[in-house]
């Protein structure tokens, strides 16, 4: 197993990274790329905290090989804000206190972004379905659902950042 | 994770060649949802991971009420779940996929990958047993097609030989008047089921023309309850007959006790779920409300 130089497009920027085939996307993001906003929780694909978007698709970065997603567009939590301006979903999480310890938050937010991209007018049930694979062990799902609903409304009303 | 060589064949022929030459040391990587966590935990080894993601024409879904359903080795569970045609023609399959909680898992996990794990607890496999699915296999010596019942040989073992891979799954279109139902018993939907049941019942004027009953998590592979099916065929679906068939079906199971349930409880619940599934199928057949319920 030889290390290879792989180019990974993360948050719009192309990085040349030395990886071995057995490195997961979460390891490469958090290690060589120093993008520690992506959290690794369970490491077995059950908690959702490592969720990133790969070509817009919600993907568990702990269960994805980095080498397999070269040539793809990867979006992590760091890529959501523009300058000082956070994404409306992030703003709604802040405004509505949808954060306790914060560990699950990046995964929750990226799932919410994928949801509102696909369905700008979700119901609370839709939000619960979409966040079904993201665990919050502080247990505060009500405010999280409130925040996603509020963000969806903001986005519908035309906050395009 | 232990080191391995990562290979990305461009064609099915290249993939089967690699599988054949590396033998037991090779593993196919599709979505990776099952394989990678297990490799990281050291539960399985693989010196060669053969990714099939770059092979063209493996990620598709064809579905209509006439030709049936076909999907390839890279078709994601989410593609099946979001197909309107699948939802209206294969209600049980939709329900089995829809109750899988994580959208991330369904977006990257493939249906064929789920089948190839060969766990008797696969809800998807259970439904496919009840729908008469066939598994198409390609190897270095050519193609073959197996009914799903013979695709599995034991717990975590399929009939795939060295140098063979699944390329496609075919599900016939249910006969007119067929109701398909999926039910399972779980502690929480994020967990594996204690027992799953899928039925496909063809009802004509209240009597049963054909019935397939599949039960998951009650034997080393998913099973068909053939004796219970035989009891139903050609008969009027009375509550007494349904109850008798459910008890017969339970007698066909060979469950074990494990962390999720005892064998005895599984046996009892197999009967309850089969009864409820048959009742639900009959109810749908008599009110003709499948379309309504689909919403």
GROMACS .gro file of C-alpha atoms in nm:
model
  456
    1UNK     CA    1   0.000   0.000   0.000
    2UNK     CA    2   0.178   0.309  -0.123
    3UNK     CA    3   0.091   0.664  -0.026
    4UNK     CA    4  -0.050   0.856  -0.319
    5UNK     CA    5  -0.094   1.221  -0.395
    6UNK     CA    6  -0.464   1.277  -0.439
    7UNK     CA    7  -0.636   1.600  -0.524
    8UNK     CA    8  -0.942   1.666  -0.316
    9UNK     CA    9  -1.177   1.954  -0.384
   10UNK     CA   10  -1.299   2.073  -0.048
   11UNK     CA   11  -1.512   2.385  -0.004
   12UNK     CA   12  -1.427   2.500  -0.355
   13UNK     CA   13  -1.054   2.472  -0.308
   14UNK     CA   14  -0.835   2.199  -0.457
   15UNK     CA   15  -0.588   2.042  -0.214
   16UNK     CA   16  -0.307   1.803  -0.302
   17UNK     CA   17  -0.293   1.556  -0.016
   18UNK     CA   18  -0.076   1.254   0.050
   19UNK     CA   19  -0.305   0.970   0.150
   20UNK     CA   20  -0.290   0.596   0.187
   21UNK     CA   21  -0.592   0.406   0.054
   22UNK     CA   22  -0.705   0.306   0.403
   23UNK     CA   23  -0.756   0.667   0.516
   24UNK     CA   24  -1.118   0.770   0.556
   25UNK     CA   25  -1.243   1.106   0.440
   26UNK     CA   26  -1.295   1.217   0.802
   27UNK     CA   27  -0.933   1.132   0.886
   28UNK     CA   28  -0.804   1.332   0.590
   29UNK     CA   29  -1.031   1.629   0.658
   30UNK     CA   30  -0.940   1.647   1.024
   31UNK     CA   31  -0.573   1.548   0.981
   32UNK     CA   32  -0.378   1.681   0.683
   33UNK     CA   33  -0.643   1.937   0.586
   34UNK     CA   34  -0.692   2.058   0.945
   35UNK     CA   35  -1.065   2.101   0.889
   36UNK     CA   36  -1.167   1.992   1.236
   37UNK     CA   37  -1.523   2.121   1.204
   38UNK     CA   38  -1.617   1.774   1.082
   39UNK     CA   39  -1.658   1.565   1.395
   40UNK     CA   40  -1.601   1.197   1.427
   41UNK     CA   41  -1.835   1.036   1.676
   42UNK     CA   42  -1.904   0.666   1.662
   43UNK     CA   43  -1.679   0.588   1.365
   44UNK     CA   44  -1.918   0.320   1.245
   45UNK     CA   45  -2.174   0.522   1.054
   46UNK     CA   46  -2.444   0.536   1.318
   47UNK     CA   47  -2.431   0.883   1.472
   48UNK     CA   48  -2.418   1.118   1.173
   49UNK     CA   49  -2.175   1.366   1.331
   50UNK     CA   50  -1.919   1.314   1.052
   51UNK     CA   51  -2.172   1.405   0.779
   52UNK     CA   52  -2.036   1.609   0.487
   53UNK     CA   53  -2.184   1.672   0.144
   54UNK     CA   54  -2.014   1.497  -0.148
   55UNK     CA   55  -2.145   1.637  -0.475
   56UNK     CA   56  -2.440   1.758  -0.270
   57UNK     CA   57  -2.513   1.412  -0.130
   58UNK     CA   58  -2.514   1.364   0.248
   59UNK     CA   59  -2.223   1.129   0.315
   60UNK     CA   60  -2.075   0.975   0.628
   61UNK     CA   61  -1.709   1.074   0.606
   62UNK     CA   62  -1.609   0.805   0.859
   63UNK     CA   63  -1.739   0.535   0.624
   64UNK     CA   64  -1.598   0.679   0.301
   65UNK     CA   65  -1.245   0.637   0.172
   66UNK     CA   66  -1.079   0.969   0.089
   67UNK     CA   67  -0.925   0.818  -0.224
   68UNK     CA   68  -1.271   0.722  -0.352
   69UNK     CA   69  -1.400   1.081  -0.356
   70UNK     CA   70  -1.122   1.249  -0.547
   71UNK     CA   71  -1.285   1.433  -0.840
   72UNK     CA   72  -1.587   1.508  -0.620
   73UNK     CA   73  -1.694   1.838  -0.464
   74UNK     CA   74  -1.680   1.806  -0.088
   75UNK     CA   75  -1.858   2.055   0.135
   76UNK     CA   76  -1.778   2.066   0.506
   77UNK     CA   77  -1.912   2.296   0.776
   78UNK     CA   78  -1.618   2.533   0.715
   79UNK     CA   79  -1.738   2.589   0.359
   80UNK     CA   80  -2.085   2.710   0.451
   81UNK     CA   81  -2.007   3.061   0.566
   82UNK     CA   82  -1.892   3.341   0.342
   83UNK     CA   83  -1.648   3.572   0.517
   84UNK     CA   84  -1.807   3.682   0.843
   85UNK     CA   85  -2.154   3.587   0.726
   86UNK     CA   86  -2.277   3.248   0.840
   87UNK     CA   87  -2.528   3.040   0.644
   88UNK     CA   88  -2.895   3.101   0.736
   89UNK     CA   89  -2.912   2.748   0.880
   90UNK     CA   90  -2.616   2.824   1.105
   91UNK     CA   91  -2.771   3.157   1.204
   92UNK     CA   92  -3.098   2.987   1.294
   93UNK     CA   93  -2.914   2.734   1.515
   94UNK     CA   94  -2.749   3.026   1.697
   95UNK     CA   95  -3.065   3.236   1.725
   96UNK     CA   96  -3.283   2.953   1.853
   97UNK     CA   97  -3.027   2.796   2.086
   98UNK     CA   98  -3.028   2.470   1.893
   99UNK     CA   99  -2.683   2.385   2.026
  100UNK     CA  100  -2.580   2.230   2.354
  101UNK     CA  101  -2.235   2.071   2.352
  102UNK     CA  102  -2.211   2.134   1.978
  103UNK     CA  103  -2.051   1.805   1.878
  104UNK     CA  104  -2.340   1.691   1.659
  105UNK     CA  105  -2.401   2.040   1.521
  106UNK     CA  106  -2.187   2.036   1.202
  107UNK     CA  107  -2.350   1.712   1.089
  108UNK     CA  108  -2.698   1.837   1.179
  109UNK     CA  109  -2.641   2.163   0.990
  110UNK     CA  110  -2.510   1.993   0.675
  111UNK     CA  111  -2.809   1.757   0.675
  112UNK     CA  112  -3.040   2.054   0.715
  113UNK     CA  113  -2.868   2.233   0.425
  114UNK     CA  114  -2.911   1.923   0.206
  115UNK     CA  115  -3.278   1.907   0.305
  116UNK     CA  116  -3.362   2.268   0.226
  117UNK     CA  117  -3.170   2.242  -0.102
  118UNK     CA  118  -3.392   1.951  -0.205
  119UNK     CA  119  -3.714   2.068  -0.041
  120UNK     CA  120  -3.733   2.440   0.039
  121UNK     CA  121  -4.065   2.396   0.217
  122UNK     CA  122  -4.020   2.103   0.458
  123UNK     CA  123  -4.267   2.001   0.727
  124UNK     CA  124  -4.152   1.924   1.081
  125UNK     CA  125  -4.193   1.556   0.994
  126UNK     CA  126  -3.963   1.601   0.693
  127UNK     CA  127  -3.702   1.761   0.918
  128UNK     CA  128  -3.726   1.476   1.169
  129UNK     CA  129  -3.690   1.223   0.889
  130UNK     CA  130  -3.383   1.398   0.749
  131UNK     CA  131  -3.219   1.429   1.089
  132UNK     CA  132  -3.307   1.069   1.182
  133UNK     CA  133  -2.947   0.959   1.126
  134UNK     CA  134  -2.797   1.238   1.339
  135UNK     CA  135  -2.780   1.175   1.711
  136UNK     CA  136  -2.768   1.449   1.973
  137UNK     CA  137  -2.666   1.297   2.306
  138UNK     CA  138  -2.741   1.615   2.498
  139UNK     CA  139  -3.094   1.552   2.370
  140UNK     CA  140  -3.238   1.872   2.246
  141UNK     CA  141  -3.409   1.782   1.922
  142UNK     CA  142  -3.705   2.022   1.954
  143UNK     CA  143  -3.491   2.333   1.918
  144UNK     CA  144  -3.295   2.175   1.635
  145UNK     CA  145  -3.616   2.108   1.441
  146UNK     CA  146  -3.735   2.462   1.523
  147UNK     CA  147  -3.408   2.601   1.386
  148UNK     CA  148  -3.428   2.409   1.059
  149UNK     CA  149  -3.789   2.520   1.009
  150UNK     CA  150  -3.691   2.882   1.077
  151UNK     CA  151  -3.392   2.859   0.841
  152UNK     CA  152  -3.608   2.715   0.565
  153UNK     CA  153  -3.845   3.008   0.604
  154UNK     CA  154  -3.559   3.260   0.595
  155UNK     CA  155  -3.426   3.099   0.278
  156UNK     CA  156  -3.771   3.101   0.115
  157UNK     CA  157  -3.803   3.470   0.196
  158UNK     CA  158  -3.493   3.533  -0.010
  159UNK     CA  159  -3.189   3.547   0.212
  160UNK     CA  160  -2.943   3.429  -0.047
  161UNK     CA  161  -2.642   3.543   0.158
  162UNK     CA  162  -0.773   0.036   0.940
  163UNK     CA  163  -0.528  -0.227   0.818
  164UNK     CA  164  -0.352  -0.144   0.490
  165UNK     CA  165  -0.491  -0.267   0.159
  166UNK     CA  166  -0.455  -0.206  -0.212
  167UNK     CA  167  -0.735   0.004  -0.359
  168UNK     CA  168  -0.835  -0.092  -0.712
  169UNK     CA  169  -1.080   0.082  -0.942
  170UNK     CA  170  -1.164  -0.136  -1.240
  171UNK     CA  171  -1.336   0.039  -1.531
  172UNK     CA  172  -1.546  -0.257  -1.644
  173UNK     CA  173  -1.727  -0.555  -1.495
  174UNK     CA  174  -1.487  -0.785  -1.682
  175UNK     CA  175  -1.187  -0.618  -1.518
  176UNK     CA  176  -1.356  -0.639  -1.178
  177UNK     CA  177  -1.429  -1.011  -1.206
  178UNK     CA  178  -1.074  -1.070  -1.330
  179UNK     CA  179  -0.937  -0.895  -1.020
  180UNK     CA  180  -1.177  -1.085  -0.795
  181UNK     CA  181  -1.067  -1.408  -0.951
  182UNK     CA  182  -0.694  -1.344  -0.928
  183UNK     CA  183  -0.699  -1.214  -0.568
  184UNK     CA  184  -0.949  -1.473  -0.442
  185UNK     CA  185  -1.039  -1.465  -0.075
  186UNK     CA  186  -0.817  -1.164  -0.015
  187UNK     CA  187  -1.036  -0.939  -0.232
  188UNK     CA  188  -1.351  -0.754  -0.131
  189UNK     CA  189  -1.587  -0.550  -0.340
  190UNK     CA  190  -1.638  -0.193  -0.221
  191UNK     CA  191  -1.968  -0.033  -0.327
  192UNK     CA  192  -2.115   0.220  -0.081
  193UNK     CA  193  -1.884   0.107   0.198
  194UNK     CA  194  -2.149   0.151   0.468
  195UNK     CA  195  -2.109  -0.201   0.600
  196UNK     CA  196  -1.759  -0.292   0.483
  197UNK     CA  197  -1.549   0.002   0.603
  198UNK     CA  198  -1.668   0.015   0.966
  199UNK     CA  199  -1.622  -0.361   0.994
  200UNK     CA  200  -1.273  -0.343   0.844
  201UNK     CA  201  -1.181  -0.063   1.080
  202UNK     CA  202  -1.307  -0.267   1.375
  203UNK     CA  203  -1.083  -0.551   1.257
  204UNK     CA  204  -1.383  -0.780   1.209
  205UNK     CA  205  -1.297  -0.854   0.848
  206UNK     CA  206  -0.983  -0.844   0.641
  207UNK     CA  207  -0.927  -0.748   0.285
  208UNK     CA  208  -0.590  -0.709   0.117
  209UNK     CA  209  -0.753  -0.578  -0.200
  210UNK     CA  210  -1.054  -0.351  -0.211
  211UNK     CA  211  -1.213  -0.352  -0.552
  212UNK     CA  212  -1.421  -0.039  -0.586
  213UNK     CA  213  -1.697  -0.070  -0.845
  214UNK     CA  214  -1.798   0.296  -0.834
  215UNK     CA  215  -1.633   0.385  -1.163
  216UNK     CA  216  -1.786   0.101  -1.362
  217UNK     CA  217  -2.048   0.258  -1.590
  218UNK     CA  218  -2.413   0.149  -1.598
  219UNK     CA  219  -2.434  -0.007  -1.253
  220UNK     CA  220  -2.630   0.279  -1.094
  221UNK     CA  221  -2.981   0.275  -1.241
  222UNK     CA  222  -3.338   0.195  -1.157
  223UNK     CA  223  -3.595   0.073  -1.404
  224UNK     CA  224  -3.944   0.030  -1.271
  225UNK     CA  225  -4.287  -0.002  -1.423
  226UNK     CA  226  -4.598  -0.208  -1.359
  227UNK     CA  227  -4.538  -0.427  -1.664
  228UNK     CA  228  -4.169  -0.518  -1.691
  229UNK     CA  229  -4.106  -0.512  -1.319
  230UNK     CA  230  -3.816  -0.364  -1.131
  231UNK     CA  231  -3.446  -0.381  -1.210
  232UNK     CA  232  -3.156  -0.217  -1.034
  233UNK     CA  233  -2.778  -0.244  -1.053
  234UNK     CA  234  -2.492  -0.310  -0.815
  235UNK     CA  235  -2.434   0.061  -0.747
  236UNK     CA  236  -2.799   0.167  -0.713
  237UNK     CA  237  -2.841   0.347  -0.383
  238UNK     CA  238  -3.116   0.261  -0.135
  239UNK     CA  239  -3.221   0.626  -0.155
  240UNK     CA  240  -3.284   0.598  -0.532
  241UNK     CA  241  -3.520   0.308  -0.465
  242UNK     CA  242  -3.691   0.493  -0.182
  243UNK     CA  243  -3.755   0.807  -0.386
  244UNK     CA  244  -3.890   0.632  -0.697
  245UNK     CA  245  -4.262   0.701  -0.731
  246UNK     CA  246  -4.303   0.396  -0.957
  247UNK     CA  247  -4.141   0.170  -0.700
  248UNK     CA  248  -4.357   0.314  -0.425
  249UNK     CA  249  -4.681   0.249  -0.611
  250UNK     CA  250  -4.591  -0.097  -0.746
  251UNK     CA  251  -4.382  -0.242  -0.461
  252UNK     CA  252  -4.528  -0.098  -0.145
  253UNK     CA  253  -4.355  -0.348   0.086
  254UNK     CA  254  -4.013  -0.270  -0.060
  255UNK     CA  255  -4.072   0.102  -0.020
  256UNK     CA  256  -4.182   0.054   0.342
  257UNK     CA  257  -3.879  -0.162   0.425
  258UNK     CA  258  -3.639   0.099   0.287
  259UNK     CA  259  -3.829   0.398   0.422
  260UNK     CA  260  -3.805   0.274   0.780
  261UNK     CA  261  -3.424   0.269   0.762
  262UNK     CA  262  -3.357   0.583   0.966
  263UNK     CA  263  -3.039   0.733   0.831
  264UNK     CA  264  -3.070   0.923   0.503
  265UNK     CA  265  -2.690   0.935   0.484
  266UNK     CA  266  -2.681   0.554   0.491
  267UNK     CA  267  -2.947   0.535   0.219
  268UNK     CA  268  -2.771   0.797   0.003
  269UNK     CA  269  -2.442   0.606  -0.011
  270UNK     CA  270  -2.546   0.252   0.078
  271UNK     CA  271  -2.647   0.028  -0.211
  272UNK     CA  272  -2.932  -0.224  -0.212
  273UNK     CA  273  -2.704  -0.491  -0.360
  274UNK     CA  274  -2.443  -0.421  -0.091
  275UNK     CA  275  -2.714  -0.472   0.170
  276UNK     CA  276  -2.801  -0.808   0.008
  277UNK     CA  277  -2.438  -0.920  -0.020
  278UNK     CA  278  -2.376  -0.873   0.353
  279UNK     CA  279  -2.601  -1.180   0.370
  280UNK     CA  280  -2.745  -1.116   0.711
  281UNK     CA  281  -3.077  -1.291   0.778
  282UNK     CA  282  -3.180  -0.964   0.945
  283UNK     CA  283  -3.188  -0.771   0.616
  284UNK     CA  284  -3.530  -0.611   0.579
  285UNK     CA  285  -3.460  -0.554   0.210
  286UNK     CA  286  -3.375  -0.921   0.153
  287UNK     CA  287  -3.687  -1.027   0.343
  288UNK     CA  288  -3.907  -0.823   0.111
  289UNK     CA  289  -3.727  -0.951  -0.198
  290UNK     CA  290  -3.795  -1.312  -0.090
  291UNK     CA  291  -4.166  -1.230  -0.084
  292UNK     CA  292  -4.150  -1.068  -0.428
  293UNK     CA  293  -3.977  -1.354  -0.611
  294UNK     CA  294  -3.661  -1.154  -0.687
  295UNK     CA  295  -3.372  -1.292  -0.890
  296UNK     CA  296  -3.007  -1.202  -0.851
  297UNK     CA  297  -2.795  -1.172  -1.166
  298UNK     CA  298  -2.434  -1.272  -1.125
  299UNK     CA  299  -2.138  -1.220  -1.354
  300UNK     CA  300  -1.815  -1.415  -1.324
  301UNK     CA  301  -1.508  -1.487  -1.529
  302UNK     CA  302  -1.688  -1.788  -1.677
  303UNK     CA  303  -2.004  -1.599  -1.773
  304UNK     CA  304  -2.337  -1.494  -1.631
  305UNK     CA  305  -2.599  -1.674  -1.423
  306UNK     CA  306  -2.920  -1.581  -1.251
  307UNK     CA  307  -3.028  -1.719  -0.914
  308UNK     CA  308  -3.360  -1.695  -0.732
  309UNK     CA  309  -3.293  -1.504  -0.410
  310UNK     CA  310  -3.369  -1.820  -0.208
  311UNK     CA  311  -3.066  -1.998  -0.355
  312UNK     CA  312  -2.847  -1.688  -0.363
  313UNK     CA  313  -2.808  -1.734   0.012
  314UNK     CA  314  -2.650  -2.050   0.145
  315UNK     CA  315  -2.597  -1.968   0.512
  316UNK     CA  316  -2.564  -1.679   0.756
  317UNK     CA  317  -2.320  -1.432   0.597
  318UNK     CA  318  -2.267  -1.662   0.300
  319UNK     CA  319  -2.395  -1.623  -0.053
  320UNK     CA  320  -2.355  -1.861  -0.344
  321UNK     CA  321  -2.104  -1.626  -0.508
  322UNK     CA  322  -1.796  -1.816  -0.619
  323UNK     CA  323  -1.446  -1.685  -0.671
  324UNK     CA  324  -1.440  -1.421  -0.942
  325UNK     CA  325  -1.814  -1.359  -0.927
  326UNK     CA  326  -2.010  -1.045  -0.845
  327UNK     CA  327  -2.374  -0.939  -0.840
  328UNK     CA  328  -2.451  -0.703  -1.125
  329UNK     CA  329  -2.827  -0.670  -1.114
  330UNK     CA  330  -3.142  -0.757  -0.923
  331UNK     CA  331  -3.470  -0.826  -1.101
  332UNK     CA  332  -3.808  -0.820  -0.933
  333UNK     CA  333  -4.111  -0.934  -1.132
  334UNK     CA  334  -4.416  -0.714  -1.144
  335UNK     CA  335  -4.672  -0.830  -0.885
  336UNK     CA  336  -4.976  -1.000  -1.046
  337UNK     CA  337  -5.292  -0.786  -1.061
  338UNK     CA  338  -5.472  -0.793  -0.727
  339UNK     CA  339  -5.153  -0.849  -0.530
  340UNK     CA  340  -5.103  -0.669  -0.202
  341UNK     CA  341  -4.752  -0.646  -0.059
  342UNK     CA  342  -4.695  -0.575   0.309
  343UNK     CA  343  -4.380  -0.535   0.519
  344UNK     CA  344  -4.380  -0.532   0.899
  345UNK     CA  345  -4.100  -0.566   1.151
  346UNK     CA  346  -4.050  -0.561   1.523
  347UNK     CA  347  -3.773  -0.334   1.642
  348UNK     CA  348  -3.668  -0.175   1.967
  349UNK     CA  349  -3.585   0.139   1.771
  350UNK     CA  350  -3.577   0.181   1.396
  351UNK     CA  351  -3.206   0.259   1.403
  352UNK     CA  352  -3.149  -0.096   1.525
  353UNK     CA  353  -3.167  -0.431   1.349
  354UNK     CA  354  -3.510  -0.596   1.372
  355UNK     CA  355  -3.591  -0.881   1.610
  356UNK     CA  356  -3.821  -1.028   1.344
  357UNK     CA  357  -3.929  -0.900   0.999
  358UNK     CA  358  -4.210  -1.027   0.782
  359UNK     CA  359  -4.299  -0.954   0.421
  360UNK     CA  360  -4.599  -1.096   0.241
  361UNK     CA  361  -4.728  -1.075  -0.114
  362UNK     CA  362  -5.085  -1.196  -0.138
  363UNK     CA  363  -5.295  -1.211  -0.452
  364UNK     CA  364  -5.660  -1.186  -0.362
  365UNK     CA  365  -5.954  -1.250  -0.593
  366UNK     CA  366  -6.307  -1.209  -0.454
  367UNK     CA  367  -6.186  -1.263  -0.098
  368UNK     CA  368  -5.997  -1.581  -0.172
  369UNK     CA  369  -5.626  -1.624  -0.201
  370UNK     CA  370  -5.492  -1.706  -0.545
  371UNK     CA  371  -5.127  -1.687  -0.447
  372UNK     CA  372  -4.929  -1.608  -0.134
  373UNK     CA  373  -4.563  -1.563  -0.054
  374UNK     CA  374  -4.455  -1.522   0.307
  375UNK     CA  375  -4.096  -1.433   0.397
  376UNK     CA  376  -3.956  -1.405   0.749
  377UNK     CA  377  -3.624  -1.246   0.847
  378UNK     CA  378  -3.407  -1.290   1.160
  379UNK     CA  379  -3.551  -1.632   1.244
  380UNK     CA  380  -3.300  -1.867   1.076
  381UNK     CA  381  -2.946  -1.852   0.929
  382UNK     CA  382  -3.099  -1.700   0.614
  383UNK     CA  383  -3.428  -1.527   0.547
  384UNK     CA  384  -3.689  -1.802   0.498
  385UNK     CA  385  -4.006  -1.856   0.302
  386UNK     CA  386  -4.292  -2.006   0.507
  387UNK     CA  387  -4.391  -2.253   0.234
  388UNK     CA  388  -4.626  -2.462   0.449
  389UNK     CA  389  -4.817  -2.155   0.560
  390UNK     CA  390  -4.835  -2.035   0.199
  391UNK     CA  391  -4.978  -2.372   0.091
  392UNK     CA  392  -5.249  -2.344   0.356
  393UNK     CA  393  -5.368  -2.016   0.209
  394UNK     CA  394  -5.365  -2.089  -0.163
  395UNK     CA  395  -5.708  -2.132  -0.318
  396UNK     CA  396  -5.883  -2.067   0.014
  397UNK     CA  397  -6.105  -1.792   0.143
  398UNK     CA  398  -5.903  -1.569   0.375
  399UNK     CA  399  -6.108  -1.606   0.692
  400UNK     CA  400  -5.971  -1.488   1.028
  401UNK     CA  401  -5.942  -1.853   1.132
  402UNK     CA  402  -5.739  -1.947   0.828
  403UNK     CA  403  -5.511  -1.646   0.868
  404UNK     CA  404  -5.451  -1.737   1.232
  405UNK     CA  405  -5.379  -2.101   1.141
  406UNK     CA  406  -5.136  -1.997   0.866
  407UNK     CA  407  -4.959  -1.761   1.107
  408UNK     CA  408  -4.908  -2.044   1.356
  409UNK     CA  409  -4.783  -2.273   1.080
  410UNK     CA  410  -4.539  -2.004   0.965
  411UNK     CA  411  -4.405  -1.967   1.318
  412UNK     CA  412  -4.345  -2.344   1.323
  413UNK     CA  413  -4.126  -2.308   1.013
  414UNK     CA  414  -3.882  -2.072   1.189
  415UNK     CA  415  -3.557  -2.178   1.358
  416UNK     CA  416  -3.458  -1.870   1.557
  417UNK     CA  417  -3.171  -1.827   1.801
  418UNK     CA  418  -3.148  -1.617   2.117
  419UNK     CA  419  -2.919  -1.318   2.100
  420UNK     CA  420  -2.877  -0.968   2.237
  421UNK     CA  421  -3.198  -0.846   2.071
  422UNK     CA  422  -3.443  -1.122   2.158
  423UNK     CA  423  -3.489  -1.475   2.280
  424UNK     CA  424  -3.563  -1.756   2.036
  425UNK     CA  425  -3.901  -1.816   2.201
  426UNK     CA  426  -4.007  -1.454   2.169
  427UNK     CA  427  -3.898  -1.447   1.804
  428UNK     CA  428  -4.105  -1.756   1.734
  429UNK     CA  429  -4.413  -1.606   1.899
  430UNK     CA  430  -4.370  -1.271   1.729
  431UNK     CA  431  -4.319  -1.434   1.389
  432UNK     CA  432  -4.672  -1.568   1.421
  433UNK     CA  433  -4.810  -1.230   1.532
  434UNK     CA  434  -4.640  -1.041   1.249
  435UNK     CA  435  -4.747  -1.291   0.984
  436UNK     CA  436  -5.107  -1.266   1.105
  437UNK     CA  437  -5.098  -0.886   1.105
  438UNK     CA  438  -4.935  -0.873   0.763
  439UNK     CA  439  -5.195  -1.105   0.613
  440UNK     CA  440  -5.476  -0.908   0.775
  441UNK     CA  441  -5.334  -0.586   0.639
  442UNK     CA  442  -5.303  -0.734   0.289
  443UNK     CA  443  -5.663  -0.854   0.301
  444UNK     CA  444  -5.785  -0.520   0.433
  445UNK     CA  445  -5.608  -0.337   0.152
  446UNK     CA  446  -5.747  -0.580  -0.103
  447UNK     CA  447  -6.102  -0.536   0.019
  448UNK     CA  448  -6.109  -0.158   0.040
  449UNK     CA  449  -5.896  -0.121  -0.270
  450UNK     CA  450  -5.735   0.160  -0.079
  451UNK     CA  451  -5.373   0.092  -0.165
  452UNK     CA  452  -5.351   0.415  -0.358
  453UNK     CA  453  -5.494   0.610  -0.065
  454UNK     CA  454  -5.261   0.449   0.182
  455UNK     CA  455  -4.967   0.523  -0.042
  456UNK     CA  456  -4.998   0.887   0.033
   0.00000   0.00000   0.00000
